[in-house]
C-alpha cells in the first residue's frame, strides 16, 4: 500500500509540475487585448493560497479546534520572532525566483524552460555538499554531468530555425536563459537553507511554510 501511494504521489507531482509550466507559458504568451497581468500579482496570490492551505493543515493537526489552532500559530510564530526571522532570507530568494520563472517562461518555450530548469538539481547538490556536508557517490556526480550535458545540447542553436525567427527571438531567449539560470541558483540555495532550518528545529513544515509565505506577501502587496 505504501509503495503504491509513493508512486501515486510521484505521478501527481510530475503532472502538477508539467501542467504548471504549460499553464504559466500559455498565460504569458496568450494574445489578448489589454495589458498582461503582473507576475508579482500571480506570486502574491500563490503565496496567499499557500498560507491558507497550510493553515488548514495545521487546523487538521490541531484536531479541528479553532482555539488550539490559534494557540499553535501564536506560540510558534508570534512568540518565536527569531525563529520566524530565519525564514526571511529563503523567503526573499523564493520570491525573486518565482518572479524570474515568469520572466523565463515569457521568453522561452515550455520544453526549453523545463529542461534548463532541471539545473536546479545540480545547484541543489552543490549547496547540499557545501552547506550540509553531504557526500555524493560516483554515479550521482556522473548523473549531474549528464544532466549538464543534456541542458547544453538543448540550448545549442538549431539550424532548422529560420533566420528571421532567430533575429526576433535572440534577445528575448537570452533574457529567458539568464532568468532561469538565476532561478536555478536561487532555488538550490533556498531549498538547502530551508532544509537546514527544518533539521535544526522541531516546528512542523506547515508552520515553516506559513512563516515563509508571510514574508513574501508584505513587499509584493
XYZ file of C-alpha atoms in Angstrom:
221
model
C 0.000 0.000 0.000
C 2.793 2.430 0.928
C 4.634 1.626 -2.319
C 1.520 2.320 -4.389
C 0.989 5.584 -2.529
C 4.597 6.565 -3.184
C 4.296 6.047 -6.950
C 0.883 7.731 -6.993
C 2.395 10.773 -5.251
C 5.247 10.805 -7.756
C 2.813 10.676 -10.678
C 0.726 13.519 -9.256
C 3.871 15.583 -8.665
C 5.041 15.082 -12.270
C 1.587 16.007 -13.603
C 1.387 19.083 -11.355
C 4.863 20.336 -12.313
C 4.309 19.805 -16.043
C 0.821 21.315 -16.102
C 2.046 24.319 -14.079
C 4.764 25.099 -16.635
C 2.391 24.722 -19.596
C -0.291 26.854 -17.922
C 2.191 29.592 -16.985
C 3.639 29.614 -20.508
C 0.176 29.784 -22.076
C -0.932 32.612 -19.794
C 2.211 34.662 -20.546
C 2.036 34.282 -24.340
C -1.729 34.430 -24.895
C -2.619 37.097 -27.449
C -5.378 39.157 -25.869
C -6.365 42.818 -25.840
C -5.325 44.863 -22.837
C -2.294 44.699 -20.545
C -0.788 41.417 -19.389
C -1.158 40.525 -15.694
C 1.736 41.344 -13.380
C 3.923 38.415 -12.368
C 4.166 39.887 -8.860
C 0.365 39.681 -8.578
C 0.444 35.997 -9.503
C 3.188 35.366 -6.917
C 1.217 37.137 -4.155
C -1.954 35.170 -4.942
C 0.030 31.901 -4.928
C 1.634 32.735 -1.569
C -1.753 33.683 -0.095
C -3.254 30.367 -1.226
C -0.230 28.556 0.218
C -0.801 30.196 3.601
C -4.488 29.247 3.539
C -3.658 25.627 2.652
C -1.047 25.363 5.418
C -3.400 26.904 7.989
C -5.999 24.284 7.075
C -3.415 21.522 7.572
C -2.381 22.961 10.956
C -6.096 23.158 11.816
C -6.414 19.462 10.934
C -3.348 18.616 13.068
C -4.974 20.585 15.920
C -7.935 18.175 15.778
C -10.126 20.799 14.071
C -10.117 23.013 17.154
C -10.003 26.774 16.488
C -8.619 27.586 19.938
C -5.855 25.033 19.526
C -5.072 26.429 16.049
C -4.889 29.983 17.401
C -2.625 28.842 20.242
C -0.274 26.983 17.890
C 0.027 29.930 15.491
C 0.575 32.352 18.389
C 3.132 30.173 20.184
C 5.076 29.039 17.118
C 5.102 32.278 15.097
C 4.454 35.364 17.245
C 6.197 34.105 20.393
C 9.285 32.950 18.473
C 10.332 36.025 16.464
C 13.938 34.878 15.974
C 12.825 31.523 14.589
C 10.426 33.321 12.269
C 13.111 35.774 11.106
C 15.288 32.874 9.972
C 12.853 32.396 7.112
C 13.291 35.956 5.818
C 16.319 35.036 3.679
C 14.871 32.000 1.844
C 11.523 33.799 1.560
C 13.095 36.723 -0.290
C 15.046 34.354 -2.525
C 11.977 32.233 -3.314
C 10.011 35.391 -4.155
C 12.762 36.523 -6.535
C 12.873 33.036 -8.035
C 9.111 32.868 -8.604
C 9.149 36.196 -10.437
C 12.141 35.119 -12.532
C 10.279 31.981 -13.614
C 7.550 34.154 -15.131
C 10.219 36.161 -16.961
C 11.822 32.950 -18.215
C 8.548 31.455 -19.427
C 7.689 34.704 -21.206
C 10.873 34.386 -23.265
C 11.474 30.635 -23.629
C 9.329 27.817 -24.959
C 7.997 25.393 -22.351
C 10.269 22.466 -23.332
C 13.489 24.524 -23.239
C 12.491 26.066 -19.932
C 11.592 22.714 -18.376
C 14.878 21.064 -19.336
C 17.067 24.059 -18.446
C 15.369 24.490 -15.087
C 16.472 20.966 -14.172
C 19.883 22.528 -13.496
C 18.418 23.286 -10.063
C 19.211 19.626 -9.297
C 22.895 20.434 -9.879
C 22.848 23.624 -7.795
C 20.934 21.887 -5.002
C 23.511 19.090 -4.960
C 26.415 21.577 -4.811
C 24.814 23.577 -1.991
C 23.993 20.334 -0.136
C 27.644 19.327 -0.270
C 28.884 22.737 0.884
C 26.184 23.630 3.453
C 25.008 20.253 4.779
C 28.272 18.332 4.292
C 26.509 15.674 2.240
C 28.572 13.197 0.264
C 27.674 12.224 -3.294
C 28.677 8.936 -4.879
C 30.357 8.449 -8.235
C 27.083 7.634 -10.009
C 25.443 10.750 -8.560
C 28.231 13.003 -9.843
C 28.077 11.226 -13.203
C 24.324 11.829 -13.351
C 24.886 15.539 -12.709
C 27.450 15.709 -15.532
C 24.988 14.005 -17.902
C 22.310 16.477 -16.807
C 24.596 19.438 -17.599
C 25.419 17.935 -20.992
C 21.737 17.476 -21.797
C 20.937 21.083 -20.884
C 23.854 22.298 -23.026
C 22.525 20.357 -26.042
C 19.039 21.786 -25.540
C 20.467 25.325 -25.589
C 22.538 24.620 -28.728
C 21.156 26.679 -31.656
C 19.207 24.662 -34.207
C 19.726 25.025 -37.975
C 16.034 24.357 -38.545
C 15.099 27.765 -37.141
C 14.586 30.480 -39.694
C 16.904 33.494 -39.713
C 14.012 35.870 -39.091
C 12.898 33.916 -36.039
C 16.433 33.957 -34.678
C 16.766 37.704 -35.129
C 13.442 38.363 -33.436
C 13.870 35.999 -30.528
C 17.625 36.018 -29.808
C 17.437 38.848 -27.285
C 14.365 37.522 -25.505
C 15.817 33.988 -25.391
C 18.967 35.354 -23.764
C 16.863 37.168 -21.143
C 14.868 33.980 -20.529
C 18.032 31.891 -20.211
C 19.625 34.292 -17.714
C 16.389 34.391 -15.708
C 16.118 30.602 -15.487
C 19.814 30.219 -14.562
C 19.492 32.734 -11.716
C 16.322 30.920 -10.633
C 18.247 27.618 -10.575
C 20.907 29.013 -8.235
C 18.362 30.749 -6.004
C 16.250 27.575 -5.875
C 19.248 25.444 -4.918
C 20.424 27.768 -2.154
C 16.952 28.497 -0.715
C 15.970 24.817 -0.788
C 19.082 23.682 1.085
C 18.853 26.593 3.537
C 15.220 25.690 4.256
C 16.161 22.030 4.735
C 18.895 23.078 7.173
C 16.389 25.111 9.216
C 13.886 22.232 9.270
C 16.540 19.845 10.580
C 17.614 22.241 13.346
C 14.118 22.891 14.773
C 11.073 20.872 15.807
C 8.476 23.093 14.159
C 6.253 21.422 11.579
C 6.808 22.015 7.878
C 3.326 23.618 7.706
C 4.254 26.259 10.293
C 7.524 26.894 8.470
C 5.681 27.332 5.172
C 3.302 29.853 6.771
C 6.317 31.816 8.020
C 7.966 31.527 4.608
C 4.936 32.748 2.667
C 4.163 35.551 5.137
C 7.470 37.281 4.409
C 6.692 37.214 0.670
C 3.288 38.884 0.998
C 4.411 42.165 2.582
C 6.802 43.581 -0.049
C 4.771 42.463 -3.057
C 1.438 43.686 -1.702
